[in-house]
Structure formats: C-alpha cells, structure tokens
PDB file of C-alpha atoms in Angstrom:
ATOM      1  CA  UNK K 277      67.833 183.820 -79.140  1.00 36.00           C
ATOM      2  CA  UNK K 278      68.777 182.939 -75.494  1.00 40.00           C
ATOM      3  CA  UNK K 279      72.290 182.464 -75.249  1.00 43.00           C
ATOM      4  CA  UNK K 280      73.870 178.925 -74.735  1.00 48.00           C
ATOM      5  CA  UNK K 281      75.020 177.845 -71.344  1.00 46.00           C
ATOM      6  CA  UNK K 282      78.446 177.692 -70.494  1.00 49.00           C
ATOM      7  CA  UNK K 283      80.704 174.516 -71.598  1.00 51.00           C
ATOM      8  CA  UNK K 284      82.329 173.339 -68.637  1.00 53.00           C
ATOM      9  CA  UNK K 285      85.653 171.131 -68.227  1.00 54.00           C
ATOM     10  CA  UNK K 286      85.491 169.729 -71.684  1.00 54.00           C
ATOM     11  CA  UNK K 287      88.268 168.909 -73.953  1.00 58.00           C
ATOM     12  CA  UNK K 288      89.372 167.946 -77.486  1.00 55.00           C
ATOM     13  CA  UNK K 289      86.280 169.482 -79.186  1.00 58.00           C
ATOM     14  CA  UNK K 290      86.447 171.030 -83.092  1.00 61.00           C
ATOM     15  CA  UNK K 291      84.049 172.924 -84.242  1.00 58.00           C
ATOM     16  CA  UNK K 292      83.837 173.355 -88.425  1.00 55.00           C
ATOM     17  CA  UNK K 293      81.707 174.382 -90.867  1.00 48.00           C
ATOM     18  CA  UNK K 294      81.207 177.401 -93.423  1.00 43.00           C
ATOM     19  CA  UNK K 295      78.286 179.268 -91.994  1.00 46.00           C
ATOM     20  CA  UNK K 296      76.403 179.323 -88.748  1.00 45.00           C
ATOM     21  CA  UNK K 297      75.137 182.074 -86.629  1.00 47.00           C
ATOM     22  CA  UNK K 298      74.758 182.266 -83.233  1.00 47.00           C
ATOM     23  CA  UNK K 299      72.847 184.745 -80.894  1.00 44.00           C
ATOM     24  CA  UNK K 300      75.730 184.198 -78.024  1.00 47.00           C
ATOM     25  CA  UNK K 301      77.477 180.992 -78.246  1.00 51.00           C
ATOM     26  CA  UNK K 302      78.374 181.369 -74.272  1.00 54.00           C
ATOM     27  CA  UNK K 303      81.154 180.480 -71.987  1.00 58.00           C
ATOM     28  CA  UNK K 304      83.785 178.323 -72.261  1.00 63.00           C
ATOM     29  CA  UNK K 305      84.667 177.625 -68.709  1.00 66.00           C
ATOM     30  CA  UNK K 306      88.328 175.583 -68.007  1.00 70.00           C
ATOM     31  CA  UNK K 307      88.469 173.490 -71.270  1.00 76.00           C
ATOM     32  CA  UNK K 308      90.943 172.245 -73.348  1.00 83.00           C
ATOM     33  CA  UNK K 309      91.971 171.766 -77.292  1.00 88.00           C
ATOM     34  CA  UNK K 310      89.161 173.613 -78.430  1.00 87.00           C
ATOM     35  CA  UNK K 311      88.928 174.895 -82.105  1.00 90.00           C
ATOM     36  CA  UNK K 312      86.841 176.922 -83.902  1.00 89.00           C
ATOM     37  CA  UNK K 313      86.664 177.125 -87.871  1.00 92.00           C
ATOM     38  CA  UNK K 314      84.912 179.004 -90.635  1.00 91.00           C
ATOM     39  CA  UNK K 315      82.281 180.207 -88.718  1.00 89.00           C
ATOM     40  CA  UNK K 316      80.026 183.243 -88.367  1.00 88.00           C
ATOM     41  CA  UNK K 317      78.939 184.395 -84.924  1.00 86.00           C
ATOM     42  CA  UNK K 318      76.303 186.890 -85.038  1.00 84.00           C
ATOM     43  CA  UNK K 319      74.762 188.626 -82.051  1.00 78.00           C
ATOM     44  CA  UNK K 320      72.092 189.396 -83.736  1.00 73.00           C
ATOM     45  CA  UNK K 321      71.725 192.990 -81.760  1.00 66.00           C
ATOM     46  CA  UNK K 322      68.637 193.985 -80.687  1.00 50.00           C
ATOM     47  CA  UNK K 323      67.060 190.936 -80.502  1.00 50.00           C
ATOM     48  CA  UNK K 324      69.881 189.422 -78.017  1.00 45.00           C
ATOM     49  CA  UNK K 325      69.423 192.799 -75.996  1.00 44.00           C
ATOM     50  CA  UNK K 326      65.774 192.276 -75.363  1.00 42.00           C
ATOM     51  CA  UNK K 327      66.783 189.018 -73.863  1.00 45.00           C
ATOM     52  CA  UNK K 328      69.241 189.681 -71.919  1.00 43.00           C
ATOM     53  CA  UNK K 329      68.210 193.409 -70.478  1.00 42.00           C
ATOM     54  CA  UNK K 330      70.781 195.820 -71.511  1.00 45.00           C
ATOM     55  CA  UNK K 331      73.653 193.825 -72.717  1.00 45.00           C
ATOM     56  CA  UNK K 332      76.369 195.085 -71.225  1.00 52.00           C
ATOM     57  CA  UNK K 333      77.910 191.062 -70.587  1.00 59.00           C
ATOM     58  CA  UNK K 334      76.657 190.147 -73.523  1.00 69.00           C
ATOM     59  CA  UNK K 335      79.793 189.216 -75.074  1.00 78.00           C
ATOM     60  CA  UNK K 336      79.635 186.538 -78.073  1.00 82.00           C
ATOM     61  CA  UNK K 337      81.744 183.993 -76.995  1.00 85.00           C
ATOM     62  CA  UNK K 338      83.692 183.963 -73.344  1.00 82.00           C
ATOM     63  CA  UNK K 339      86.879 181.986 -72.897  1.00 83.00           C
ATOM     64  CA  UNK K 340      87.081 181.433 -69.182  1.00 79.00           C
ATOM     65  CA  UNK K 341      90.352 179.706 -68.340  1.00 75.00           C
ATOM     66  CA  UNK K 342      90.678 177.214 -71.032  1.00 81.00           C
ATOM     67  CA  UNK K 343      94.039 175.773 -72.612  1.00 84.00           C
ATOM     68  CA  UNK K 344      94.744 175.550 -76.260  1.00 89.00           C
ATOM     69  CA  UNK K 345      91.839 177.481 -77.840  1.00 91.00           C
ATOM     70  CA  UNK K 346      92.180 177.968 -81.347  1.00 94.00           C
ATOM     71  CA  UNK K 347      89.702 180.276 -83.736  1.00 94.00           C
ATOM     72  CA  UNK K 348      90.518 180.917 -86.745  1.00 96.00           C
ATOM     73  CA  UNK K 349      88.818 182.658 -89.998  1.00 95.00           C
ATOM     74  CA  UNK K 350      86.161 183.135 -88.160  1.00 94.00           C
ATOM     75  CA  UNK K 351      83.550 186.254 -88.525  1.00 93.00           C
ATOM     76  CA  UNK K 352      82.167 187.938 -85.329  1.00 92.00           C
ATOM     77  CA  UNK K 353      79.565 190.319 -85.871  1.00 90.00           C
ATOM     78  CA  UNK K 354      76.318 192.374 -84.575  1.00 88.00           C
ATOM     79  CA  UNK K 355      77.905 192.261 -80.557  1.00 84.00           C
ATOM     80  CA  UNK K 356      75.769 194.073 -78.103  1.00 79.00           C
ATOM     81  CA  UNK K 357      78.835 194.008 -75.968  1.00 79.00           C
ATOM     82  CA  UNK K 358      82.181 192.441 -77.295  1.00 85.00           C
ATOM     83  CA  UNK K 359      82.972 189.759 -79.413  1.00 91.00           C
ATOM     84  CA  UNK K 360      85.287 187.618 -78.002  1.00 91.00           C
ATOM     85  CA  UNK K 361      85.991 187.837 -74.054  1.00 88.00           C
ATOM     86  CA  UNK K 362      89.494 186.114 -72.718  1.00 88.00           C
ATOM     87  CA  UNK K 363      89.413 186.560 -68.546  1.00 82.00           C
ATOM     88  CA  UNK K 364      89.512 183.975 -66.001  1.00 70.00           C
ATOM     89  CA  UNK K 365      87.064 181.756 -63.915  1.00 58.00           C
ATOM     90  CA  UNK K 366      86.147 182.840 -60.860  1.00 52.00           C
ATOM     91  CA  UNK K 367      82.718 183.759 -58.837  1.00 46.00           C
ATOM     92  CA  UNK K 368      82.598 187.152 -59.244  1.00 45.00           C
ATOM     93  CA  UNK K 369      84.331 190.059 -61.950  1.00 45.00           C
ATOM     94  CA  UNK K 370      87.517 190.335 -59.250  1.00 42.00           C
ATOM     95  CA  UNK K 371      87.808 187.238 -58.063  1.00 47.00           C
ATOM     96  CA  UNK K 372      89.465 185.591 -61.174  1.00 48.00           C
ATOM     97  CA  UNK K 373      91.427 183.320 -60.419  1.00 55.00           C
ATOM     98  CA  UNK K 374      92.688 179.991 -63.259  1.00 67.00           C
ATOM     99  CA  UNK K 375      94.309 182.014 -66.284  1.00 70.00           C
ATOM    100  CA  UNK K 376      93.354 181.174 -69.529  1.00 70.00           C
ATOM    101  CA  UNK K 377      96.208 180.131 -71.579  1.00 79.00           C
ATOM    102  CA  UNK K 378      97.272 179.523 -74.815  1.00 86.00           C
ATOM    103  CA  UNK K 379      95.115 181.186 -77.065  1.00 92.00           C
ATOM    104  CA  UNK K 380      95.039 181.696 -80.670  1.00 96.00           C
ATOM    105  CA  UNK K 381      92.865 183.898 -83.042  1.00 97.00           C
ATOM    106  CA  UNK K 382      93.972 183.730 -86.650  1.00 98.00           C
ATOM    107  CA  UNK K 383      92.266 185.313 -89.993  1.00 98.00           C
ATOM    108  CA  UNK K 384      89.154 186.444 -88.180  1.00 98.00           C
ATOM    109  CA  UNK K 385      86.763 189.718 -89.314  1.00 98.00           C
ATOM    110  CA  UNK K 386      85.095 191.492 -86.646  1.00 97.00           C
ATOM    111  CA  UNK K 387      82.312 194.062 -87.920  1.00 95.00           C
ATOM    112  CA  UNK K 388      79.495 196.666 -85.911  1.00 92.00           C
ATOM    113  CA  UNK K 389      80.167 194.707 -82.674  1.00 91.00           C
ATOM    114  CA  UNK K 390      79.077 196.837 -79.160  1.00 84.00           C
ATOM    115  CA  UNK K 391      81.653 197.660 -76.886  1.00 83.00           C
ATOM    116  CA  UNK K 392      85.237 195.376 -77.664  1.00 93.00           C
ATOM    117  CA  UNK K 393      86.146 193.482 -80.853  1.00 96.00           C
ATOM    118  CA  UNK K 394      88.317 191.201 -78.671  1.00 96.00           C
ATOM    119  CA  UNK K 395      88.646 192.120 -74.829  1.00 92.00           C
ATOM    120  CA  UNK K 396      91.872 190.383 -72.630  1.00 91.00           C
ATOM    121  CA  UNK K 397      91.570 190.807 -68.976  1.00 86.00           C
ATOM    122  CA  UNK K 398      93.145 187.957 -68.064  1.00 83.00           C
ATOM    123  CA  UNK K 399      95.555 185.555 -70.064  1.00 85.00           C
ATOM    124  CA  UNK K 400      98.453 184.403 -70.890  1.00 87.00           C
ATOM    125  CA  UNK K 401     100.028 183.403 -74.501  1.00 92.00           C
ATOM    126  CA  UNK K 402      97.537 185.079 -76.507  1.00 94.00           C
ATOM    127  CA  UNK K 403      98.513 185.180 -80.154  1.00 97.00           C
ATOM    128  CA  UNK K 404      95.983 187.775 -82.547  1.00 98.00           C
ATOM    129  CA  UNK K 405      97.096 187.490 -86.081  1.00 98.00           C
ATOM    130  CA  UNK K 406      95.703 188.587 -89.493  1.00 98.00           C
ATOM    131  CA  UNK K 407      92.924 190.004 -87.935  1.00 98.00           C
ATOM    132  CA  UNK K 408      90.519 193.021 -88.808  1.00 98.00           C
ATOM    133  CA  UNK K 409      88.114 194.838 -86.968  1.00 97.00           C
ATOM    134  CA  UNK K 410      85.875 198.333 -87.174  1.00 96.00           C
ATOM    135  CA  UNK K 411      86.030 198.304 -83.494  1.00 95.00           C
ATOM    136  CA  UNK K 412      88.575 198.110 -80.560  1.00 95.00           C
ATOM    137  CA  UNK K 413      91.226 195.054 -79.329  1.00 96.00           C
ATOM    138  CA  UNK K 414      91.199 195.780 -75.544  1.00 92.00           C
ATOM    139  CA  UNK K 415      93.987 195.102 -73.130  1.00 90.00           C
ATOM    140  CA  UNK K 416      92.992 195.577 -69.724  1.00 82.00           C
ATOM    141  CA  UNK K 417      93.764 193.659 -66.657  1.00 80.00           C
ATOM    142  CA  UNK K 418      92.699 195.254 -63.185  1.00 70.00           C
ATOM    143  CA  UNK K 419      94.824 195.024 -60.062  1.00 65.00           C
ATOM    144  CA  UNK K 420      94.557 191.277 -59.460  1.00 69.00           C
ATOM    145  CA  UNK K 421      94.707 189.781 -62.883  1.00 74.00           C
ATOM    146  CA  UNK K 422      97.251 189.141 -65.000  1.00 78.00           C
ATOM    147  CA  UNK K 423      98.654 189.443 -69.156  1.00 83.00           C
ATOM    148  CA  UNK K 424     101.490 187.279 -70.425  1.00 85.00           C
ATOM    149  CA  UNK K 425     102.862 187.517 -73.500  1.00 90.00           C
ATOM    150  CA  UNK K 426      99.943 189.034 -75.550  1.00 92.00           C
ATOM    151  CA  UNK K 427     101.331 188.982 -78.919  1.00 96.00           C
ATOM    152  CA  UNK K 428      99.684 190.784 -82.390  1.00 97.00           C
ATOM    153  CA  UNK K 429     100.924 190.766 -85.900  1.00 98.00           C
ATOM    154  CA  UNK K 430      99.419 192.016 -89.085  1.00 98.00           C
ATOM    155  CA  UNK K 431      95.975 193.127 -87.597  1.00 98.00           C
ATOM    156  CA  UNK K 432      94.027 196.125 -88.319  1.00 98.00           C
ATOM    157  CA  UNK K 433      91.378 197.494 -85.827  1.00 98.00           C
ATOM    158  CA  UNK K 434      89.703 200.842 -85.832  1.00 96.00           C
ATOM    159  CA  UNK K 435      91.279 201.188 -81.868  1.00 94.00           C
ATOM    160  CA  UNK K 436      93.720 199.524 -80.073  1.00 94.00           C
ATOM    161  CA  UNK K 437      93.574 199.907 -75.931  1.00 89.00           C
ATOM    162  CA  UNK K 438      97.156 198.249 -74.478  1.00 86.00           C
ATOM    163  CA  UNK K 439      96.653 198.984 -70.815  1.00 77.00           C
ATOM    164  CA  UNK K 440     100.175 197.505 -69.343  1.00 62.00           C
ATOM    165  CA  UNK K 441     101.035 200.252 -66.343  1.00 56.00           C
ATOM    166  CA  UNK K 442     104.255 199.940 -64.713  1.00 54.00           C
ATOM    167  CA  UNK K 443     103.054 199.535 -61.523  1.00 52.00           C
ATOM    168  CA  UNK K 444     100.954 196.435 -62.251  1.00 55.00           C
ATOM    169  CA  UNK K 445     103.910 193.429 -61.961  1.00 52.00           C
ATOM    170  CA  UNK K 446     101.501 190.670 -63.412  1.00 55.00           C
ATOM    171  CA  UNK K 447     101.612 192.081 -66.343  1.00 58.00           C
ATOM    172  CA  UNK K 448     104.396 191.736 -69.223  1.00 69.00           C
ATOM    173  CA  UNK K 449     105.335 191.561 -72.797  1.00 83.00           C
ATOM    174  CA  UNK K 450     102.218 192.618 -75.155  1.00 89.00           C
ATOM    175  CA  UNK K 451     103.548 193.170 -78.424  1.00 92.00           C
ATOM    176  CA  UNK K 452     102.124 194.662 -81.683  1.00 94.00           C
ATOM    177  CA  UNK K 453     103.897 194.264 -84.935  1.00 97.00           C
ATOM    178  CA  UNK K 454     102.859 195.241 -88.626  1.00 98.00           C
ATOM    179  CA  UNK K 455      99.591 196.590 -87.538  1.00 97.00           C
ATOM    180  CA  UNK K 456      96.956 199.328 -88.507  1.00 97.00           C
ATOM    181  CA  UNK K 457      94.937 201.073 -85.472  1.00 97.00           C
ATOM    182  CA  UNK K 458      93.610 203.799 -86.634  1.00 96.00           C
ATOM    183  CA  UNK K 459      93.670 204.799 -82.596  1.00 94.00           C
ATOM    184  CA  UNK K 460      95.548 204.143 -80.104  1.00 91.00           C
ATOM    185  CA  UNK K 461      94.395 204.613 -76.433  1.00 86.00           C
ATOM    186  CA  UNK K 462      97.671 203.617 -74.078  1.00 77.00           C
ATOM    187  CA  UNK K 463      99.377 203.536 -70.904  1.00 68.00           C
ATOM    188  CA  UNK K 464     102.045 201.511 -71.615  1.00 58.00           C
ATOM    189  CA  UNK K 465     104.894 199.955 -69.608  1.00 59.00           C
ATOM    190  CA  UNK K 466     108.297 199.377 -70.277  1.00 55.00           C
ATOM    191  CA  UNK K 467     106.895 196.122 -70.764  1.00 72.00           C
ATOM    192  CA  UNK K 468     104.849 196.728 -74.156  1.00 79.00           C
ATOM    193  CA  UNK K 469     106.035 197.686 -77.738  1.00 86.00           C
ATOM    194  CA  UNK K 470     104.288 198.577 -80.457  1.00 89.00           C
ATOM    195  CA  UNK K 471     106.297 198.433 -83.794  1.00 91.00           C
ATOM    196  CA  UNK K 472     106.914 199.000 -87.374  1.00 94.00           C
ATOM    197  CA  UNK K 473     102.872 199.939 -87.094  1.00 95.00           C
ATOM    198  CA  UNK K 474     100.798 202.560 -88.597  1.00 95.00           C
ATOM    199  CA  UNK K 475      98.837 204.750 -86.041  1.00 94.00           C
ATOM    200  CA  UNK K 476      96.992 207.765 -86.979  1.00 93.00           C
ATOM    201  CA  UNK K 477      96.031 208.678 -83.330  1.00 92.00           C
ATOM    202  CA  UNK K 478      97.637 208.462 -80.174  1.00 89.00           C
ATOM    203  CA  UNK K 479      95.799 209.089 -76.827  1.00 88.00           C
ATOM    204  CA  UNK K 480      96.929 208.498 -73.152  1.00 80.00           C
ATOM    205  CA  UNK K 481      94.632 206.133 -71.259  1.00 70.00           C
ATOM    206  CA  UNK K 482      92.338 208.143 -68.776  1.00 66.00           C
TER     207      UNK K 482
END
C-alpha cells in the first residue's frame, strides 16, 4: 500500500478501465495530455496512514504543473487527506513555481475522503463539472501562487471554500454555476461569482 512515485515529464498517456483501486496513485509532476477514465481511486484509509505516518499529504492523486489533464467519471474515495491535489512544482510548499494548466474533472463521485474532495492552490483553467462530493472543493492560493479562471457547473459538494481576497492580484475569475454546497466558507473578491446556486450556509473565511 506504499504510494506510487511521482510521474515525471511524461506526455500523451490514457489511462482506462472500469475498476481499479489504488492506495495513492502519486504525483504527476509537469506532464502533458494525460487522461483518466472510469476508474476508482481508493485510499484505502487506515492502512495508507500506517504507511505514511499521519497522512496529512496524503492526497490521492497530485497534479503538479501538468498541461491538459483530463479525469473524468472517475470515483475518489477513502482519502486520508484529499482526493485530488492541483498546485504547482516547486521544492518546497511556497516555492511553487510552473502552474498547472488546463485541467478538467468531469462526472466524478468523491465519498468519506480526509481533509479536501478536490484542493486548487495553484492553477489555471480548471474546469469541475457534474461533480459530487460529501466533502469540501477547496480554493486556496497563498500569497505567491496563483488561480485563473477556476470554473464549476452543476456540482454538488457538502462545502465549498472559494478563497479569492481582493488583495491577492494573481488571482481572478472562479466561477460557480448551477451548484449545490450545502456550505459555503468564503472570502470572495470582486473577482468570484457564485450563481443561480443553492446554498444552505454561508460563512466568512477565518
């Protein structure tokens, strides 16, 4: 159950089939044309946590600056941490510094995962659509990173986190459209806009 090592500076690879589980597929550092399709990802909980020590990083799959990443109906599940992880490459958590872009996550089911269903920090042209999770879809760049064009549409999570202050320039245009969070933890700029959504609870980020 030790997770896989990272994929580095590959490109054109598909990945299909109708059901495989992994403990922690790994990183996907700078590649290219990547898709995944019908798969299951399990973390497997506990066991991946005795690994790994407390699995706080132990996200399911990392994309770490790559281009043209597709995944789509997909199931994530049984995260010690968070499912999917978008940030950038870099040697150390702010230090990022290639931006993943182009990313898109279509008809995917996220269920009892850790900490984040899906977790941006850094990115740019992220589409989420048809997507449903019990847990959270987390925005949140620090100081040095940056969000482009983060765009969702017809997704339902249990908590939705848009962190887009006004101070932080690098950041711009997240959009949510037709959704269902069932709570909403924000401090959103003039450039982010959630829309003809349901929310039941609105909270300001701390």
């Amino acid at each position: 159950l030790q997770p896989s090592p990272p994929l580095d500076n590959n490109k054109d690879i598909q990945i299909r089939t109708y059901q495989v589980a992994f403990s922690s597929f790994g990183s996907l550092n700078k590649m290219e044309n990547i898709r995944f399709e019908n798969l299951t990802f399990d973390g497997c909980n506990h066991e991946v946590a005795l690994k790994i020590g407390d699995g706080n990083d132990c996200n399911i799959l990392y994309l770490y600056a790559s281009r043209n990443t597709t995944i789509q109906n997909c199931t994530f599940k049984n995260a010690i941490a968070g499912a999917i992880h978008i940030g950038g490459a870099g040697n150390a958590y702010s230090q990022y510094t290639d931006i993943p872009h182009i990313a898109r996550i279509d008809s995917c089911l996220f269920e009892n995962n850790g900490r984040n269903d899906i977790e941006i920090i850094h990115g740019s042209d992220v589409s989420i659509t048809n997507c449903t999770g019990d847990g959270t879809l987390d925005i949140e760049p620090n100081d040095d990173q940056v969000i482009q064009n983060i765009a969702i549409s017809n997704c339902s999570f249990a908590a939705f986190t848009p962190y887009s202050p006004s101070h932080l320039s690098s950041t711009s245009k997240i959009t949510a459209v037709n959704c269902f969070f069932d709570h909403v933890i924000s401090q959103v700029g003039a450039n982010s806009k959630i829309s003809s959504s349901y929310i039941h609870k609105l909270s300001p980020y701390n």
